[in-house]
Coordinates of C-alpha atoms and ligand atoms in Angstrom, one line a residue:
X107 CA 22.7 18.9 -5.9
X108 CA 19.8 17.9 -7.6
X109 CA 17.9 14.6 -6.9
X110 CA 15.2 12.9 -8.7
X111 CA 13.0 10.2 -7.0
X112 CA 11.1 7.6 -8.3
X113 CA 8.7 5.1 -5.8
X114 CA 7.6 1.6 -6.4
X115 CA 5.2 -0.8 -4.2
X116 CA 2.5 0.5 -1.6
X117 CA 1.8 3.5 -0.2
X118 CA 4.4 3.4 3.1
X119 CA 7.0 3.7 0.4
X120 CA 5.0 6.8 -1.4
X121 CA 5.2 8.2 2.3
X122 CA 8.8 7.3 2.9
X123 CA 9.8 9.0 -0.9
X124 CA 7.9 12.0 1.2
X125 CA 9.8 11.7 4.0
X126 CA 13.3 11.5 1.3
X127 CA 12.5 14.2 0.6
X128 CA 12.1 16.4 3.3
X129 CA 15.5 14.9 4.8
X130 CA 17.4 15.9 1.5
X131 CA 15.6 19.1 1.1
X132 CA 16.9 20.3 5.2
X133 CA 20.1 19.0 3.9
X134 CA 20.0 21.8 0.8
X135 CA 19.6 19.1 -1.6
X136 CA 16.7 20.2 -4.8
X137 CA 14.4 17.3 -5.6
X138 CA 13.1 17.5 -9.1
X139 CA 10.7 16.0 -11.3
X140 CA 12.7 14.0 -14.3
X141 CA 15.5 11.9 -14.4
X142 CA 17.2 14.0 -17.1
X143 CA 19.0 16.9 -15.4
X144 CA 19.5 15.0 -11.8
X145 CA 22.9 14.6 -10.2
X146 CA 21.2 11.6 -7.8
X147 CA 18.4 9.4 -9.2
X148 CA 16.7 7.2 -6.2
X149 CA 14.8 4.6 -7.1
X150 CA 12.2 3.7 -3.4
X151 CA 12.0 -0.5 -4.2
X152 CA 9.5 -2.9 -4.1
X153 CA 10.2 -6.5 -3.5
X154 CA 7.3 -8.4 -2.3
X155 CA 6.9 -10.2 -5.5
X156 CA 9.9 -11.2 -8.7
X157 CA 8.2 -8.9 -10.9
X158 CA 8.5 -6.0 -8.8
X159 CA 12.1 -6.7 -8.3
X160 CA 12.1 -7.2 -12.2
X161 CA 11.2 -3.9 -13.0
X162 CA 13.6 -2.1 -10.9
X163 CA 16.2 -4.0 -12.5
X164 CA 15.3 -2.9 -15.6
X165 CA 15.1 0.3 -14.8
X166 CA 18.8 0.8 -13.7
X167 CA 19.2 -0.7 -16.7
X168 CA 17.1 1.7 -18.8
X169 CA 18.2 4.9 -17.1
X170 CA 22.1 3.8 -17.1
X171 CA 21.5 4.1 -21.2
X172 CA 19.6 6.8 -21.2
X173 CA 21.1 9.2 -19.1
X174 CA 24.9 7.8 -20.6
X175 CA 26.0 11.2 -21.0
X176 CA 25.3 12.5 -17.8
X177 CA 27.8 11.6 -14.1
X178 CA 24.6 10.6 -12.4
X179 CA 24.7 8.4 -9.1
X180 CA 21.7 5.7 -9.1
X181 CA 21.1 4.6 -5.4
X182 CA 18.3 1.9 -5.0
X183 CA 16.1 2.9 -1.2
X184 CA 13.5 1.0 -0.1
X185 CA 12.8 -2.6 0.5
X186 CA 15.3 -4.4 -2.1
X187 CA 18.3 -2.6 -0.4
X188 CA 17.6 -4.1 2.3
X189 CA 16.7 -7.9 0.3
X190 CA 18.7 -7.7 -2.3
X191 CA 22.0 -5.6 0.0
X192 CA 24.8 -8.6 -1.5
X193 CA 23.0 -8.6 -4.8
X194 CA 23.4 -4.9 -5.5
X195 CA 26.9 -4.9 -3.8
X196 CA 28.1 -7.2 -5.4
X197 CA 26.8 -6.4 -9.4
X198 CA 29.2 -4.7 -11.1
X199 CA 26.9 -4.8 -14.2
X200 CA 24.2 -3.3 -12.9
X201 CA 26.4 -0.3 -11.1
X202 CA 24.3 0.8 -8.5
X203 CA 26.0 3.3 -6.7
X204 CA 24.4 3.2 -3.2
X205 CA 21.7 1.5 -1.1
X206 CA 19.8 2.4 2.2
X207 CA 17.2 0.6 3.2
X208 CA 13.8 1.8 4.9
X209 CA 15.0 3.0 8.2
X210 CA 18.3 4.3 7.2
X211 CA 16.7 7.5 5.3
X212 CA 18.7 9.9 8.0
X213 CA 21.4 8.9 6.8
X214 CA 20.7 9.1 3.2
X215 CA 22.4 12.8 2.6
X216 CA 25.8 11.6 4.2
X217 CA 25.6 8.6 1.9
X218 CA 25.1 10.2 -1.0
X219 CA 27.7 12.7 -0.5
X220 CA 30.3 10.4 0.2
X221 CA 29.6 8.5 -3.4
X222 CA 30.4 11.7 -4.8
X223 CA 33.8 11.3 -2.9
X224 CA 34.5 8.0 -3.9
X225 CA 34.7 4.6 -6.1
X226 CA 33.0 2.1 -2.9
X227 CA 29.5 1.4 -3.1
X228 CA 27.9 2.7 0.1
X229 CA 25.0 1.2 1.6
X230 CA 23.1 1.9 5.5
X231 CA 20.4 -1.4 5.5
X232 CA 20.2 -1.1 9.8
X233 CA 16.9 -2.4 11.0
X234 CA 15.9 0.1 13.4
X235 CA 13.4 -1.2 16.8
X236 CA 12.0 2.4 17.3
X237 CA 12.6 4.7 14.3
X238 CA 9.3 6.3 13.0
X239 CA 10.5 9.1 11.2
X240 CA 7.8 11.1 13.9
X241 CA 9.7 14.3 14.1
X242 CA 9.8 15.0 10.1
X243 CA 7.0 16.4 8.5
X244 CA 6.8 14.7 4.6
X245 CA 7.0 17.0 2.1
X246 CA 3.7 16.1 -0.1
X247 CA 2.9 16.3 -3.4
X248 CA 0.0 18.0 -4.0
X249 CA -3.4 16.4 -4.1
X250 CA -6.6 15.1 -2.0
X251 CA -5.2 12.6 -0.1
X252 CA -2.8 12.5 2.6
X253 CA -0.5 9.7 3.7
X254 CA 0.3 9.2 7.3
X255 CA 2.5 6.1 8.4
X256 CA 0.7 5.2 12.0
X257 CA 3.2 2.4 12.7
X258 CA 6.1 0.8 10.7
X259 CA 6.9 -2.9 10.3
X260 CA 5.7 -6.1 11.0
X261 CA 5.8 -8.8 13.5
X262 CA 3.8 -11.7 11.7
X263 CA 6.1 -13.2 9.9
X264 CA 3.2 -14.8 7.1
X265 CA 5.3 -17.9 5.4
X266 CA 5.1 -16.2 2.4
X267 CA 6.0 -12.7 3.1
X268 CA 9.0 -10.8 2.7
X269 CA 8.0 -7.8 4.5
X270 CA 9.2 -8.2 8.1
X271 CA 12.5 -8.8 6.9
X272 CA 12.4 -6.0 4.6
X273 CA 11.1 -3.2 7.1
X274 CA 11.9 -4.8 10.3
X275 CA 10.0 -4.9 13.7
X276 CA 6.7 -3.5 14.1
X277 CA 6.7 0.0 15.7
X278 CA 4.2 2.8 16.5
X279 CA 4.3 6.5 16.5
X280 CA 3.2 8.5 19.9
X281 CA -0.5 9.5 18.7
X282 CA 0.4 12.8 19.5
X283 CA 2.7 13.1 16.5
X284 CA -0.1 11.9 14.5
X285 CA -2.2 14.2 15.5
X286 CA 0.3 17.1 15.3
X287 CA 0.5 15.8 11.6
X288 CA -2.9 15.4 11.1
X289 CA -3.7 18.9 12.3
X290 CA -1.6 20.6 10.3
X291 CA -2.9 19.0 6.7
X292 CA -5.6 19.9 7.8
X293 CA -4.8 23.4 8.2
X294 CA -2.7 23.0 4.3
X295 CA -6.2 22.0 3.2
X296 CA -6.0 18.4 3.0
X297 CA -9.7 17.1 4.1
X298 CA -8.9 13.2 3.7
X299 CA -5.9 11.3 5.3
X300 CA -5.1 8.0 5.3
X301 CA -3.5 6.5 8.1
X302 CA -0.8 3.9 6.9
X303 CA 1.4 0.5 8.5
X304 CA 1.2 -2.7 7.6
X305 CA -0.6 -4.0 10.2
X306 CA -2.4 -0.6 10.7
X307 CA -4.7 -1.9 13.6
X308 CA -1.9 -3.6 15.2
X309 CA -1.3 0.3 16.3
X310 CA -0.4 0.2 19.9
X311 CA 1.8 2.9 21.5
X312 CA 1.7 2.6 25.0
X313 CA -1.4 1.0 25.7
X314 CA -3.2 3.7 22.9
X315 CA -4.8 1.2 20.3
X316 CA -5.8 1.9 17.0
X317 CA -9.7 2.4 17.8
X318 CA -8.5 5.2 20.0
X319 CA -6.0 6.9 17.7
X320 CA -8.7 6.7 14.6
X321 CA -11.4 8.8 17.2
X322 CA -8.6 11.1 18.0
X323 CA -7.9 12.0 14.4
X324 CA -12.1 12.3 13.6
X325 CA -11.9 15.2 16.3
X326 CA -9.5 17.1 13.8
X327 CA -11.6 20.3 12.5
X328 CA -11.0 20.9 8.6
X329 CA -10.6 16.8 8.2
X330 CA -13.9 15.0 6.4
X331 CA -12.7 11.7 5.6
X332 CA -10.3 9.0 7.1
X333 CA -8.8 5.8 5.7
X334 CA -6.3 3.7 7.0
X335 CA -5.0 0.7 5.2
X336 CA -3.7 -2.4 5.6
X337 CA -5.9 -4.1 8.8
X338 CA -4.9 -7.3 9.3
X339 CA -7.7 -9.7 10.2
X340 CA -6.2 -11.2 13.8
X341 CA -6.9 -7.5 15.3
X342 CA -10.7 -6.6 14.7
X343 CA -11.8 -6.2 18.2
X344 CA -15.3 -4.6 18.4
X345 CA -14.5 -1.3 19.7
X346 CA -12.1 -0.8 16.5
X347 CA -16.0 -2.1 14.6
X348 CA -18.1 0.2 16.3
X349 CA -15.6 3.3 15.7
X350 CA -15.7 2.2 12.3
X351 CA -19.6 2.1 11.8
X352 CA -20.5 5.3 14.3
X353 CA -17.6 7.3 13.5
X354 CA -19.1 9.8 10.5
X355 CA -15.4 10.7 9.4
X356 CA -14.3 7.2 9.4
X357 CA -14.7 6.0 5.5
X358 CA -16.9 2.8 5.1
X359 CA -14.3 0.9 3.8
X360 CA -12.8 -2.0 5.1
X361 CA -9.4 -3.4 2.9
X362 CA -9.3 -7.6 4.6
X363 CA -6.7 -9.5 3.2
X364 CA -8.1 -12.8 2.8
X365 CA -4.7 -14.4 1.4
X366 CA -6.5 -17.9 0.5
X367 CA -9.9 -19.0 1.7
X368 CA -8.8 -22.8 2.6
X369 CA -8.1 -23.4 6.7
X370 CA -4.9 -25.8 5.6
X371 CA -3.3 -23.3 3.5
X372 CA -4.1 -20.1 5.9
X373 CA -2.1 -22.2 8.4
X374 CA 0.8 -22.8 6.0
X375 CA 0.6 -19.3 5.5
X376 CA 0.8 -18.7 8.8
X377 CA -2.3 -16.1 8.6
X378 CA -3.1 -16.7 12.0
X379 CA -7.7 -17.3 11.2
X380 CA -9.3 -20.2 9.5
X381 CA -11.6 -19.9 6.9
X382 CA -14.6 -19.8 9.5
X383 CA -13.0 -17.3 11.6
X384 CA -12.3 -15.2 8.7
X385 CA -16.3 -15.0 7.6
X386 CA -17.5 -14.7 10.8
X387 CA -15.2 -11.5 11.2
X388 CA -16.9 -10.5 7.6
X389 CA -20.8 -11.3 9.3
X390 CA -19.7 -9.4 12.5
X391 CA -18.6 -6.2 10.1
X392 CA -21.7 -6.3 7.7
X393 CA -24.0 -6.7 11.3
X394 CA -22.1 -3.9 12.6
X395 CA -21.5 -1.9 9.8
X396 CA -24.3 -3.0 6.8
X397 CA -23.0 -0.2 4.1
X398 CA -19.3 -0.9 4.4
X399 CA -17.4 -2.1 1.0
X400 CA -15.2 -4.8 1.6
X401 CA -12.0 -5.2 -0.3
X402 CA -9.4 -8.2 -0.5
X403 CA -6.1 -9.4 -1.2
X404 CA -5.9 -12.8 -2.7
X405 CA -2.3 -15.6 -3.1
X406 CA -3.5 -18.4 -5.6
X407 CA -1.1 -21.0 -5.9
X408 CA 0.8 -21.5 -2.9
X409 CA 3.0 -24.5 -2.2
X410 CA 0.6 -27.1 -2.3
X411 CA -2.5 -25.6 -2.9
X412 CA -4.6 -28.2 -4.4
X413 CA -7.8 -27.6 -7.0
X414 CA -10.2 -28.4 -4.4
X415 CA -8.6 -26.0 -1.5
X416 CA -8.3 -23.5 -4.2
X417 CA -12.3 -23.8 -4.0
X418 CA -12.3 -23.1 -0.9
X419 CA -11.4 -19.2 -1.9
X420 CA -13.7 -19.1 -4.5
X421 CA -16.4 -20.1 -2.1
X422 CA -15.1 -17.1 0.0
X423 CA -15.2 -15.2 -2.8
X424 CA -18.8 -15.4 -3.6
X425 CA -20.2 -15.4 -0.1
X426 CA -18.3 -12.2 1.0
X427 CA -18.5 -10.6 -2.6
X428 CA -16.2 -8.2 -2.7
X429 CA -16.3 -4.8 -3.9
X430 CA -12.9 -5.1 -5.8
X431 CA -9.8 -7.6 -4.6
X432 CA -6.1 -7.6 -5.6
X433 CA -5.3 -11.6 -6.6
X434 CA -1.8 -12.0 -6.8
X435 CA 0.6 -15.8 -8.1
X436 CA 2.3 -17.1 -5.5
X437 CA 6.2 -15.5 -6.0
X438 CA 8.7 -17.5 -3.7
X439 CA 11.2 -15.0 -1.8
X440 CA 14.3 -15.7 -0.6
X441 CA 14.7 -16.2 3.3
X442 CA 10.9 -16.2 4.2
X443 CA 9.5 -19.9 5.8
X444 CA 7.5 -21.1 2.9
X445 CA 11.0 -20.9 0.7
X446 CA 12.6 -22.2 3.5
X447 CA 9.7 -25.4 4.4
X448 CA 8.3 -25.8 0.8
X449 CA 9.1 -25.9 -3.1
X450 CA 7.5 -23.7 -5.0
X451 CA 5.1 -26.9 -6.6
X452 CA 1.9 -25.2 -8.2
X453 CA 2.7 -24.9 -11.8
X454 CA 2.8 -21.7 -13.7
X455 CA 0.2 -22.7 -15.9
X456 CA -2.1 -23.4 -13.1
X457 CA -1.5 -20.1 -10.9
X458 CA -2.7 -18.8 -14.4
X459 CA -5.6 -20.9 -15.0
X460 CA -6.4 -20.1 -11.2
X461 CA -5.5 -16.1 -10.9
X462 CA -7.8 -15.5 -14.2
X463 CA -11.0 -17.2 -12.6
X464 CA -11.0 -15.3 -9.7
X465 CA -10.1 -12.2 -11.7
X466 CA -13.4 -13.2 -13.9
X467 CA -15.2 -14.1 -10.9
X468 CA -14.3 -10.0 -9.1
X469 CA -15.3 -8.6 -12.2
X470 CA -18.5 -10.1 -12.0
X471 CA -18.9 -8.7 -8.7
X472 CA -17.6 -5.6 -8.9
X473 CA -20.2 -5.5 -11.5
X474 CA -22.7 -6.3 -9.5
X475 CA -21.7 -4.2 -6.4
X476 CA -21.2 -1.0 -8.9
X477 CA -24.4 -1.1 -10.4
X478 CA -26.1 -1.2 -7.3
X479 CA -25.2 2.2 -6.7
X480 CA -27.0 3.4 -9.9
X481 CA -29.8 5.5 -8.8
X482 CA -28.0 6.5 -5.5
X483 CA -26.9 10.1 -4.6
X484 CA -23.1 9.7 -3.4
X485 CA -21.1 11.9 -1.9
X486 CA -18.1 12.5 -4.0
X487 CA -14.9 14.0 -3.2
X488 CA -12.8 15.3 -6.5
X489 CA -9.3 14.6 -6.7
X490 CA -8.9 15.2 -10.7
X491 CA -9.7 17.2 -13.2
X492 CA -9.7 15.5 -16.2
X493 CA -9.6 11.8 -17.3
X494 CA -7.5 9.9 -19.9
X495 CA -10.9 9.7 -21.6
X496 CA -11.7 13.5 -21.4
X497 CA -10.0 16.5 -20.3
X498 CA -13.5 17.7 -19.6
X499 CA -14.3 15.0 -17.3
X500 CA -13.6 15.1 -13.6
X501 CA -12.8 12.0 -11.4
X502 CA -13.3 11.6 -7.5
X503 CA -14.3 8.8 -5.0
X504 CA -17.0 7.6 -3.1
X505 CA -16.7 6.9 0.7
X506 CA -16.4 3.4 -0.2
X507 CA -13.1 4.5 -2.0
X508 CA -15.0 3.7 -5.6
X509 CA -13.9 5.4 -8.5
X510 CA -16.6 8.2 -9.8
X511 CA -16.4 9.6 -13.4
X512 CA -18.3 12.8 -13.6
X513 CA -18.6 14.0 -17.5
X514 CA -18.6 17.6 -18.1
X515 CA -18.6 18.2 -14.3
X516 CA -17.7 21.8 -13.4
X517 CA -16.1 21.4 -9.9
X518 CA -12.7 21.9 -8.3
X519 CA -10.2 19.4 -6.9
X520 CA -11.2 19.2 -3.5
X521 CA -14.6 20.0 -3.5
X522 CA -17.3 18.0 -2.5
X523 CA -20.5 17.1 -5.0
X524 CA -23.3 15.1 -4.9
X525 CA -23.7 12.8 -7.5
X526 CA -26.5 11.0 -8.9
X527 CA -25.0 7.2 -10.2
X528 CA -26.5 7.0 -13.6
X529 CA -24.2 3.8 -15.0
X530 CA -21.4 1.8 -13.6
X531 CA -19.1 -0.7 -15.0
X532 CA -16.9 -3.3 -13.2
X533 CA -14.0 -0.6 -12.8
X534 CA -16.1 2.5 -12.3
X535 CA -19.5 4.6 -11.3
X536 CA -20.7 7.3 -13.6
X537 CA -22.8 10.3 -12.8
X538 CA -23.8 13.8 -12.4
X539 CA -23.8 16.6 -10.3
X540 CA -27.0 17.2 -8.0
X541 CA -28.4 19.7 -5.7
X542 CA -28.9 17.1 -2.6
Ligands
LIG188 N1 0.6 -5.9 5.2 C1 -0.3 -6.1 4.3 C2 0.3 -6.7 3.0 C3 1.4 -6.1 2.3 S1 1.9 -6.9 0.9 C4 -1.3 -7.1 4.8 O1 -0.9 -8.0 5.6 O2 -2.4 -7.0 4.4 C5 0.5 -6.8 -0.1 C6 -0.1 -8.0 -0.6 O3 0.9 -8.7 -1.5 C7 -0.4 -9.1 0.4 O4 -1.6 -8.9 1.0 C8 -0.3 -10.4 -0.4 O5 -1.6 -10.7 -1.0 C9 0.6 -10.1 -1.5 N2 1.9 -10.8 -1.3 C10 2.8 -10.7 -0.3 N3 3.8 -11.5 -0.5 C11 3.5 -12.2 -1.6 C12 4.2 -13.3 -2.3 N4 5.3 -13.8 -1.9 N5 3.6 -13.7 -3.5 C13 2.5 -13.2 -3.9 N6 1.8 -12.2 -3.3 C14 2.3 -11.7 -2.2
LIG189 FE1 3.4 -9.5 5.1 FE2 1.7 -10.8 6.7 FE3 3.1 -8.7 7.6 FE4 1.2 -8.4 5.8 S1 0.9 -9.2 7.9 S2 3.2 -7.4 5.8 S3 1.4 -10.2 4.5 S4 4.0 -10.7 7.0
LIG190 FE1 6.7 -3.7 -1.4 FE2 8.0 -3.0 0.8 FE3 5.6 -2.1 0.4 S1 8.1 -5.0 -0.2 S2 4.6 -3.8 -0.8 S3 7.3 -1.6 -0.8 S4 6.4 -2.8 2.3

């Protein structure tokens, strides 16, 4: 049988379409690159905002008249099975033929089978306490970059987030799995992972905390650089700081979710800092750690988010200046407290006026911050050969995680170059290849 699988969202659910994978493949299922030809299509959902939801409708939509001719079975994975399970059940216009949610994936082969047998819609949206997928090995696609969910979940419950009810409680892998996995992309030839959750440095796994489990990975011959994405904030103890700055595999590059930059609102949001905690984590990371690039995510318009509170983000904004940010509207989901506790009152108009300031105001800085770098030899790491610009281009990334455009570079995905920053624009550095 022949299954095609297309991901929305972050990167757990590029891991977890990895992981899909490798369950369907032990279960002598072929995975394959277009929708035309497939006897399964799985579409790995987003739903932390409407327009993500959106899209995936659309898309059943789109593929249900495109592929008219051909018996295919459409299941929808990922976090809107487990949103949007009554929804998709209940739809007979938008004839989904299964769902199974994020921890279910074990039982994805049986499901699909059984849709095969018959008419009823089968679905698997469990919650799991303690799955981790730890014992299967993701089948990657190929690249730079590695994926490696550390822990899954989350316990914080923000008033505005859908994600703990989508994925569940938060759980942590042994570190010896994630070594195990580590160890052996490094021996495929990966040199950069990134450690995943969504609370990555709420890692804990028996007393092991995610300070401990990022020096364990560093140790890893064959591995150069490590990421990990999405800290939260509340759990930036120093000794997670100092493995950070002294750790030379450990990438200078801290993603902090700001969320909003007012102290009322962060409490509504249930984001656990106020906007004086929140900059004196950012002072205590720039003492400790003077090079590192800072990146953000940013709400505007939540439930009564006035024009001067909104000010208070911009003020964040320009003291912390930001190597790039991710600013998002306000989108109300069902069952989460701030649907629950408070109408969605900021009008439309006003997210807009708001989200395209502080977008104005990034560029700016991301402006600035690039063209700092001009006249700086970077280490670059190539991950592409090529560039919608030129297919004699190549394209990497700094330590900091910026985007480097090399023209004319001769070099192989991979490699590693030094590169001398001769421009930069808001988006990305140019250069060219030196001897260091
Ligand atoms: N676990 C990560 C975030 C995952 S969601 C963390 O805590 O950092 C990614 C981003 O989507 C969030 O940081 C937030 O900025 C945004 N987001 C989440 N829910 C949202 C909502 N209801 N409306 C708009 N943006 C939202
Ligand atoms: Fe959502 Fe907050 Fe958990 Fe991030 S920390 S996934 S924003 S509830
Ligand atoms: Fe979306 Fe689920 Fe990730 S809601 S952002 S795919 S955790």
């Amino acid at each position: 049988m022949k299954v095609y699988i297309e991901t929305y969202g972050c990167q757990m659910n590029e891991y977890d379409s990895e992981i899909v994978r490798s369950v369907l493949q032990q279960q002598e299922f072929e995975v394959i690159a277009t929708p035309q030809g497939a006897d399964v299509i799985l579409l790995n959902t987003c739903s932390v905002r409407d327009n993500a939801n959106r899209k995936v409708f659309g898309r059943v939509h789109t593929l249900r008249h495109l592929l008219r001719k051909q018996p295919v079975k459409i299941g929808i994975i990922g976090c809107m099975a487990t949103d949007f399970k009554k929804e998709l059940l209940d739809d007979d216009h938008l004839t989904v033929d299964f769902i199974v949610g994020p921890d279910s994936y074990r039982n994805l082969a049986a499901i699909i089978r059984e849709s095969f047998e018959n008419d009823r819609k089968g679905f698997d949206v469990t919650l799991s306490k303690t799955e981790t997928y730890e014992d299967i090995y993701p089948i990657r696609n190929s690249g730079v970059n590695a994926w490696i969910a550390v822990m899954r979940g989350c316990n914080n419950f923000c008033s505005f987030c859908v994600v703990p009810y989508t994925r569940g409680r938060e759980r942590s892998r042994s570190p010896e799995s994630v070594i195990q996995e580590a160890r052996q992309l490094a021996q495929e030839g990966f040199s950069q992972v990134t450690l995943l959750g969504q609370n990555v440095n709420s890692y804990n796994y028996n007393g092991s905390d995610f300070a401990y489990l990022l020096n364990k990975v560093s140790e890893i011959d064959g591995l150069r650089r490590i990421r990990f994405t999405s800290p939260h904030p509340k759990d930036f103890p120093e000794s997670l700081l100092d493995v950070v700055a002294d750790n030379l595999k450990i990438c200078k590059h801290i993603h902090l979710p700001l969320q909003a930059g007012n102290s009322r609102v962060l409490d509504l949001m249930r984001r656990t800092y106020t906007h004086e905690e929140y900059l004196r984590l950012v002072d205590k990371i720039r003492a400790t750690c003077p090079e590192v690039a800072l990146t953000t995510d940013i709400i505007v318009g939540f439930p009564t988010e006035t024009d001067d509170e909104f000010e208070d983000t911009v003020k964040v904004m320009k003291y912390v200046q930001y190597d790039s940010a991710f600013i998002f509207k306000y989108s109300e989901r069902n069952g989460t407290l701030a649907q629950k506790k408070y109408a969605d009152d900021v009008p439309e108009e006003v997210k807009t006026e708001r989200i395209m300031h502080l977008n104005d105001l990034q560029k700016r800085h991301s402006l600035k911050k690039n063209r700092a770098h001009i006249g700086q030899t970077l280490e670059v790491l190539i991950e592409q050969q090529g560039t919608k610009k030129s297919p004699d281009d190549v394209q990497g990334r700094t330590d900091g995680n910026k985007l480097v455009i090399i023209p004319g570079g001769s070099c192989q995905v991979g490699q590693y170059v030094n590169v001398l920053i001769t421009d930069a624009t808001a988006h990305v550095l140019k250069g060219q290849i030196v001897e260091k």
